[in-house]
mmCIF file of C-alpha atoms in Angstrom:
data_model
loop_
_atom_site.group_PDB
_atom_site.id
_atom_site.type_symbol
_atom_site.label_atom_id
_atom_site.label_comp_id
_atom_site.label_asym_id
_atom_site.label_seq_id
_atom_site.Cartn_x
_atom_site.Cartn_y
_atom_site.Cartn_z
ATOM 1 C CA ASN O 1 -5.996 -15.856 -32.486
ATOM 2 C CA ALA O 2 -6.759 -15.461 -28.707
ATOM 3 C CA GLY O 3 -10.556 -14.703 -29.283
ATOM 4 C CA VAL O 4 -12.941 -13.021 -27.051
ATOM 5 C CA THR O 5 -11.124 -12.985 -23.730
ATOM 6 C CA GLN O 6 -12.912 -12.429 -20.466
ATOM 7 C CA THR O 7 -10.935 -11.792 -17.256
ATOM 8 C CA PRO O 8 -11.452 -12.879 -14.603
ATOM 9 C CA LYS O 9 -13.127 -16.311 -14.828
ATOM 10 C CA PHE O 10 -14.627 -16.047 -11.462
ATOM 11 C CA GLN O 11 -15.132 -12.911 -8.652
ATOM 12 C CA VAL O 12 -16.454 -12.860 -5.336
ATOM 13 C CA LEU O 13 -17.591 -9.284 -4.108
ATOM 14 C CA LYS O 14 -19.333 -8.008 -0.986
ATOM 15 C CA THR O 15 -22.250 -5.833 -1.551
ATOM 16 C CA GLY O 16 -21.575 -1.919 -2.583
ATOM 17 C CA GLN O 17 -18.117 -3.461 -3.985
ATOM 18 C CA SER O 18 -17.762 -2.240 -7.165
ATOM 19 C CA MET O 19 -15.379 -3.747 -10.104
ATOM 20 C CA THR O 20 -14.872 -4.404 -13.903
ATOM 21 C CA LEU O 21 -14.970 -6.722 -16.166
ATOM 22 C CA GLN O 22 -12.581 -7.387 -18.665
ATOM 23 C CA CYS O 23 -13.375 -7.986 -22.260
ATOM 24 C CA ALA O 24 -10.743 -8.128 -25.461
ATOM 25 C CA GLN O 25 -10.941 -9.126 -28.977
ATOM 26 C CA ASP O 26 -7.901 -9.515 -31.336
ATOM 27 C CA MET O 27 -10.524 -9.706 -34.308
ATOM 28 C CA ASN O 28 -10.841 -5.765 -35.576
ATOM 29 C CA HIS O 29 -14.779 -6.499 -34.360
ATOM 30 C CA GLU O 30 -16.281 -3.351 -34.269
ATOM 31 C CA TYR O 31 -19.607 -4.862 -32.554
ATOM 32 C CA MET O 32 -18.968 -5.940 -28.654
ATOM 33 C CA SER O 33 -21.807 -6.778 -26.081
ATOM 34 C CA TRP O 34 -21.891 -7.822 -22.405
ATOM 35 C CA TYR O 35 -24.741 -10.163 -21.788
ATOM 36 C CA ARG O 36 -25.926 -11.645 -18.528
ATOM 37 C CA GLN O 37 -26.938 -15.515 -18.022
ATOM 38 C CA ASP O 38 -29.333 -16.426 -15.220
ATOM 39 C CA PRO O 39 -30.967 -19.935 -15.122
ATOM 40 C CA GLY O 40 -34.106 -19.999 -17.100
ATOM 41 C CA MET O 41 -33.684 -16.909 -18.409
ATOM 42 C CA GLY O 42 -31.063 -16.682 -21.663
ATOM 43 C CA LEU O 43 -29.249 -14.340 -22.260
ATOM 44 C CA ARG O 44 -30.022 -10.438 -21.589
ATOM 45 C CA LEU O 45 -28.446 -8.288 -23.202
ATOM 46 C CA ILE O 46 -26.814 -5.377 -20.671
ATOM 47 C CA HIS O 47 -24.886 -2.474 -23.040
ATOM 48 C CA TYR O 48 -23.331 -2.735 -27.162
ATOM 49 C CA SER O 49 -20.616 -1.437 -28.513
ATOM 50 C CA VAL O 50 -21.080 -0.389 -32.621
ATOM 51 C CA GLY O 51 -17.717 0.947 -32.522
ATOM 52 C CA ALA O 52 -15.217 2.880 -30.699
ATOM 53 C CA GLY O 53 -16.903 4.949 -28.763
ATOM 54 C CA ILE O 54 -20.341 4.219 -29.277
ATOM 55 C CA THR O 55 -22.219 2.625 -26.261
ATOM 56 C CA ASP O 56 -25.798 1.937 -26.060
ATOM 57 C CA GLN O 57 -28.501 0.081 -23.748
ATOM 58 C CA GLY O 58 -29.549 -3.189 -24.062
ATOM 59 C CA GLU O 59 -32.305 -4.761 -21.881
ATOM 60 C CA VAL O 60 -30.955 -4.847 -18.376
ATOM 61 C CA PRO O 61 -28.384 -1.546 -17.988
ATOM 62 C CA ASN O 62 -28.996 -0.372 -14.297
ATOM 63 C CA GLY O 63 -26.377 -0.668 -12.464
ATOM 64 C CA TYR O 64 -23.495 -1.452 -15.406
ATOM 65 C CA ASN O 65 -21.576 1.058 -16.713
ATOM 66 C CA VAL O 66 -19.626 0.494 -20.009
ATOM 67 C CA SER O 67 -17.090 2.532 -22.197
ATOM 68 C CA ARG O 68 -15.489 1.708 -25.593
ATOM 69 C CA SER O 69 -12.228 3.668 -26.201
ATOM 70 C CA THR O 70 -10.539 1.278 -28.603
ATOM 71 C CA THR O 71 -11.863 -1.085 -30.804
ATOM 72 C CA GLU O 72 -10.219 -3.962 -28.638
ATOM 73 C CA ASP O 73 -11.768 -3.320 -25.231
ATOM 74 C CA PHE O 74 -15.107 -3.394 -23.805
ATOM 75 C CA PRO O 75 -14.849 -3.205 -20.777
ATOM 76 C CA LEU O 76 -17.986 -3.653 -17.975
ATOM 77 C CA ARG O 77 -18.251 -1.604 -14.738
ATOM 78 C CA LEU O 78 -20.538 -2.654 -11.692
ATOM 79 C CA LEU O 79 -20.770 0.601 -9.861
ATOM 80 C CA SER O 80 -22.026 -0.337 -6.642
ATOM 81 C CA ALA O 81 -22.171 -4.028 -6.815
ATOM 82 C CA ALA O 82 -25.807 -5.896 -5.576
ATOM 83 C CA PRO O 83 -26.675 -9.485 -4.700
ATOM 84 C CA SER O 84 -29.612 -9.399 -7.927
ATOM 85 C CA GLN O 85 -26.268 -8.701 -9.746
ATOM 86 C CA THR O 86 -24.812 -12.452 -9.173
ATOM 87 C CA SER O 87 -25.086 -14.099 -12.855
ATOM 88 C CA VAL O 88 -22.321 -15.557 -15.203
ATOM 89 C CA TYR O 89 -21.336 -12.654 -17.718
ATOM 90 C CA PHE O 90 -20.423 -12.807 -21.388
ATOM 91 C CA CYS O 91 -19.105 -10.444 -23.491
ATOM 92 C CA ALA O 92 -19.272 -11.063 -27.589
ATOM 93 C CA SER O 93 -18.054 -9.640 -30.766
ATOM 94 C CA SER O 94 -18.482 -9.786 -34.524
ATOM 95 C CA TYR O 95 -17.519 -7.635 -37.283
ATOM 96 C CA SER O 96 -21.554 -6.714 -37.784
ATOM 97 C CA SER O 97 -24.163 -7.731 -35.761
ATOM 98 C CA ARG O 98 -25.725 -7.022 -38.982
ATOM 99 C CA VAL O 99 -24.136 -10.177 -41.371
ATOM 100 C CA GLN O 100 -22.124 -12.140 -38.888
ATOM 101 C CA PRO O 101 -22.696 -14.254 -35.968
ATOM 102 C CA GLN O 102 -21.179 -13.351 -32.525
ATOM 103 C CA HIS O 103 -18.141 -14.337 -31.290
ATOM 104 C CA PHE O 104 -18.299 -15.166 -27.129
ATOM 105 C CA GLY O 105 -15.873 -15.438 -24.498
ATOM 106 C CA ASP O 106 -16.075 -18.244 -21.905
ATOM 107 C CA GLY O 107 -17.562 -16.344 -19.387
ATOM 108 C CA THR O 108 -17.023 -14.699 -16.213
ATOM 109 C CA ARG O 109 -18.895 -16.109 -12.840
ATOM 110 C CA LEU O 110 -19.834 -13.336 -9.889
ATOM 111 C CA SER O 111 -20.857 -13.807 -6.893
ATOM 112 C CA ILE O 112 -21.830 -10.931 -4.739
ATOM 113 C CA LEU O 113 -22.465 -11.573 -0.974
ATOM 114 C CA LYS L 1 -39.877 -4.372 -28.090
ATOM 115 C CA GLN L 2 -38.246 -7.688 -29.342
ATOM 116 C CA GLU L 3 -39.482 -11.055 -27.688
ATOM 117 C CA VAL L 4 -38.034 -13.921 -27.939
ATOM 118 C CA THR L 5 -39.242 -17.413 -27.137
ATOM 119 C CA GLN L 6 -38.441 -20.976 -27.319
ATOM 120 C CA ILE L 7 -40.218 -23.934 -27.222
ATOM 121 C CA PRO L 8 -40.128 -26.825 -25.905
ATOM 122 C CA ALA L 9 -37.918 -25.793 -22.579
ATOM 123 C CA ALA L 10 -36.542 -29.239 -22.282
ATOM 124 C CA LEU L 11 -36.515 -32.227 -24.210
ATOM 125 C CA SER L 12 -35.247 -36.001 -23.994
ATOM 126 C CA VAL L 13 -35.173 -37.876 -27.412
ATOM 127 C CA PRO L 14 -33.012 -41.725 -27.855
ATOM 128 C CA GLU L 15 -30.164 -41.476 -29.991
ATOM 129 C CA GLY L 16 -31.003 -41.481 -33.638
ATOM 130 C CA GLU L 17 -34.062 -39.588 -33.622
ATOM 131 C CA ASN L 18 -35.000 -36.581 -36.001
ATOM 132 C CA LEU L 19 -35.783 -33.580 -34.005
ATOM 133 C CA VAL L 20 -36.957 -29.960 -34.289
ATOM 134 C CA LEU L 21 -36.409 -27.028 -32.351
ATOM 135 C CA ASN L 22 -38.755 -24.285 -32.193
ATOM 136 C CA CYS L 23 -37.872 -20.269 -31.613
ATOM 137 C CA SER L 24 -40.492 -17.441 -32.038
ATOM 138 C CA PHE L 25 -40.044 -13.732 -32.196
ATOM 139 C CA THR L 26 -42.634 -11.217 -31.937
ATOM 140 C CA ASP L 27 -40.805 -8.248 -34.354
ATOM 141 C CA SER L 28 -40.474 -9.349 -37.491
ATOM 142 C CA ALA L 29 -37.881 -6.244 -38.588
ATOM 143 C CA ILE L 30 -34.743 -8.221 -38.373
ATOM 144 C CA TYR L 31 -31.450 -8.337 -39.851
ATOM 145 C CA ASN L 32 -31.530 -12.385 -38.972
ATOM 146 C CA LEU L 33 -31.890 -15.012 -36.521
ATOM 147 C CA GLN L 34 -28.941 -16.910 -35.278
ATOM 148 C CA TRP L 35 -28.669 -20.193 -33.397
ATOM 149 C CA PHE L 36 -26.689 -21.202 -30.711
ATOM 150 C CA ARG L 37 -24.775 -24.102 -29.020
ATOM 151 C CA GLN L 38 -24.102 -23.946 -25.124
ATOM 152 C CA ASP L 39 -22.782 -26.671 -23.572
ATOM 153 C CA PRO L 40 -22.593 -26.476 -19.554
ATOM 154 C CA GLY L 41 -20.377 -24.176 -18.418
ATOM 155 C CA LYS L 42 -19.002 -22.929 -21.323
ATOM 156 C CA GLY L 43 -19.836 -19.846 -23.573
ATOM 157 C CA LEU L 44 -22.253 -20.042 -26.887
ATOM 158 C CA THR L 45 -20.673 -21.352 -30.410
ATOM 159 C CA SER L 46 -22.679 -20.006 -33.027
ATOM 160 C CA LEU L 47 -24.269 -23.013 -35.466
ATOM 161 C CA LEU L 48 -25.958 -21.053 -38.085
ATOM 162 C CA LEU L 49 -27.100 -17.586 -38.930
ATOM 163 C CA ILE L 50 -29.929 -16.947 -41.161
ATOM 164 C CA GLN L 51 -30.335 -13.594 -43.174
ATOM 165 C CA SER L 52 -33.597 -11.925 -43.291
ATOM 166 C CA SER L 53 -33.785 -12.500 -46.662
ATOM 167 C CA GLN L 54 -33.088 -16.251 -47.020
ATOM 168 C CA ARG L 55 -35.126 -18.725 -45.788
ATOM 169 C CA GLU L 56 -33.138 -21.518 -44.372
ATOM 170 C CA GLN L 57 -29.282 -22.700 -43.971
ATOM 171 C CA THR L 58 -27.795 -26.090 -43.766
ATOM 172 C CA SER L 59 -24.547 -27.366 -42.117
ATOM 173 C CA GLY L 60 -23.947 -30.767 -41.675
ATOM 174 C CA ARG L 61 -26.892 -32.603 -39.779
ATOM 175 C CA LEU L 62 -27.621 -29.712 -38.745
ATOM 176 C CA ASN L 63 -31.238 -26.986 -40.878
ATOM 177 C CA ALA L 64 -32.707 -24.366 -39.833
ATOM 178 C CA SER L 65 -35.792 -22.262 -41.313
ATOM 179 C CA LEU L 66 -36.956 -18.775 -41.078
ATOM 180 C CA ASP L 67 -40.672 -17.753 -41.699
ATOM 181 C CA LYS L 68 -40.379 -13.681 -41.246
ATOM 182 C CA SER L 69 -44.008 -13.300 -41.973
ATOM 183 C CA SER L 70 -45.172 -15.637 -38.819
ATOM 184 C CA GLY L 71 -42.479 -14.756 -36.574
ATOM 185 C CA ARG L 72 -40.895 -17.875 -36.687
ATOM 186 C CA SER L 73 -38.137 -20.329 -37.192
ATOM 187 C CA THR L 74 -36.784 -23.838 -36.795
ATOM 188 C CA LEU L 75 -33.759 -25.633 -36.121
ATOM 189 C CA TYR L 76 -34.036 -29.260 -37.527
ATOM 190 C CA ILE L 77 -31.226 -31.737 -36.324
ATOM 191 C CA ALA L 78 -31.302 -35.517 -38.143
ATOM 192 C CA ALA L 79 -30.019 -38.577 -36.757
ATOM 193 C CA SER L 80 -29.319 -37.032 -33.202
ATOM 194 C CA GLN L 81 -26.448 -38.349 -31.231
ATOM 195 C CA PRO L 82 -25.453 -38.269 -27.518
ATOM 196 C CA GLY L 83 -22.927 -35.508 -28.195
ATOM 197 C CA ASP L 84 -25.837 -33.097 -29.666
ATOM 198 C CA SER L 85 -26.292 -32.930 -25.995
ATOM 199 C CA ALA L 86 -26.427 -29.118 -24.980
ATOM 200 C CA THR L 87 -28.457 -25.805 -24.719
ATOM 201 C CA TYR L 88 -29.765 -24.576 -28.091
ATOM 202 C CA LEU L 89 -30.010 -20.816 -28.174
ATOM 203 C CA CYS L 90 -31.889 -18.426 -31.097
ATOM 204 C CA ALA L 91 -30.878 -14.943 -31.414
ATOM 205 C CA ALA L 92 -32.783 -12.028 -33.330
ATOM 206 C CA THR L 93 -30.808 -8.967 -34.544
ATOM 207 C CA GLU L 94 -32.792 -6.290 -34.650
ATOM 208 C CA THR L 95 -32.793 -3.980 -37.411
ATOM 209 C CA SER L 96 -33.864 -0.680 -35.161
ATOM 210 C CA TYR L 97 -30.348 -0.425 -32.993
ATOM 211 C CA ASP L 98 -28.908 -3.639 -34.189
ATOM 212 C CA LYS L 99 -29.397 -5.213 -30.442
ATOM 213 C CA VAL L 100 -29.328 -9.087 -30.786
ATOM 214 C CA ILE L 101 -31.924 -10.546 -28.415
ATOM 215 C CA PHE L 102 -31.884 -13.917 -26.828
ATOM 216 C CA GLY L 103 -34.690 -16.484 -26.292
ATOM 217 C CA PRO L 104 -34.347 -18.504 -22.902
ATOM 218 C CA GLY L 105 -32.602 -21.458 -24.868
ATOM 219 C CA THR L 106 -34.113 -25.831 -24.893
ATOM 220 C CA SER L 107 -32.147 -27.931 -22.915
ATOM 221 C CA LEU L 108 -31.680 -31.062 -25.322
ATOM 222 C CA SER L 109 -30.950 -34.648 -23.653
ATOM 223 C CA VAL L 110 -30.165 -37.401 -26.296
ATOM 224 C CA ILE L 111 -30.179 -40.517 -24.845
ATOM 225 C CA PRO L 112 -27.955 -43.403 -26.029
#
């Protein structure tokens, strides 16, 4: 059981480049979410999904896109990277956010120059 | 809009002390309140989840309480140990959109 797997672990981008952060889980969880973590600000919700084919915006969705074509995968796309998107990104999953705690991946550390 | 705050931002205690971490939330319409631990450079690990109908949950030396009416939760750590040093975050799950909203965390240092 791998849990929640995030790739890559580290990435450096130039301003204006695009990229996709990958998140996969093997626990058959319906609920998946993406957060960014900046110093002193805890985790801020970017996008989340309550099941395949369903996504919704979190607290800070601008500049990011998501899709959920399968239960297992929930990729996060940066359309045109900006220095303000330099952060640590965490993916999480649970069977249901209403009754179960979320399992977190190890994070992707993203720097945008 | 749900807002979650945590006090204090940082805490340093000598080994063996009992301590309390505080979490406040503005909207009492929640499914649950969760506490997580984060070690430096790592992801989050779930410690306790309290459903909205519950008052408290316990796991070993940890006890978390929930008072929905006042918008508060506390995490009590008994007989603290250096291995408890980490950042502790609380999170509230909204009933309106199933969003899980985090507080900024409390950085705990237990001094041997």
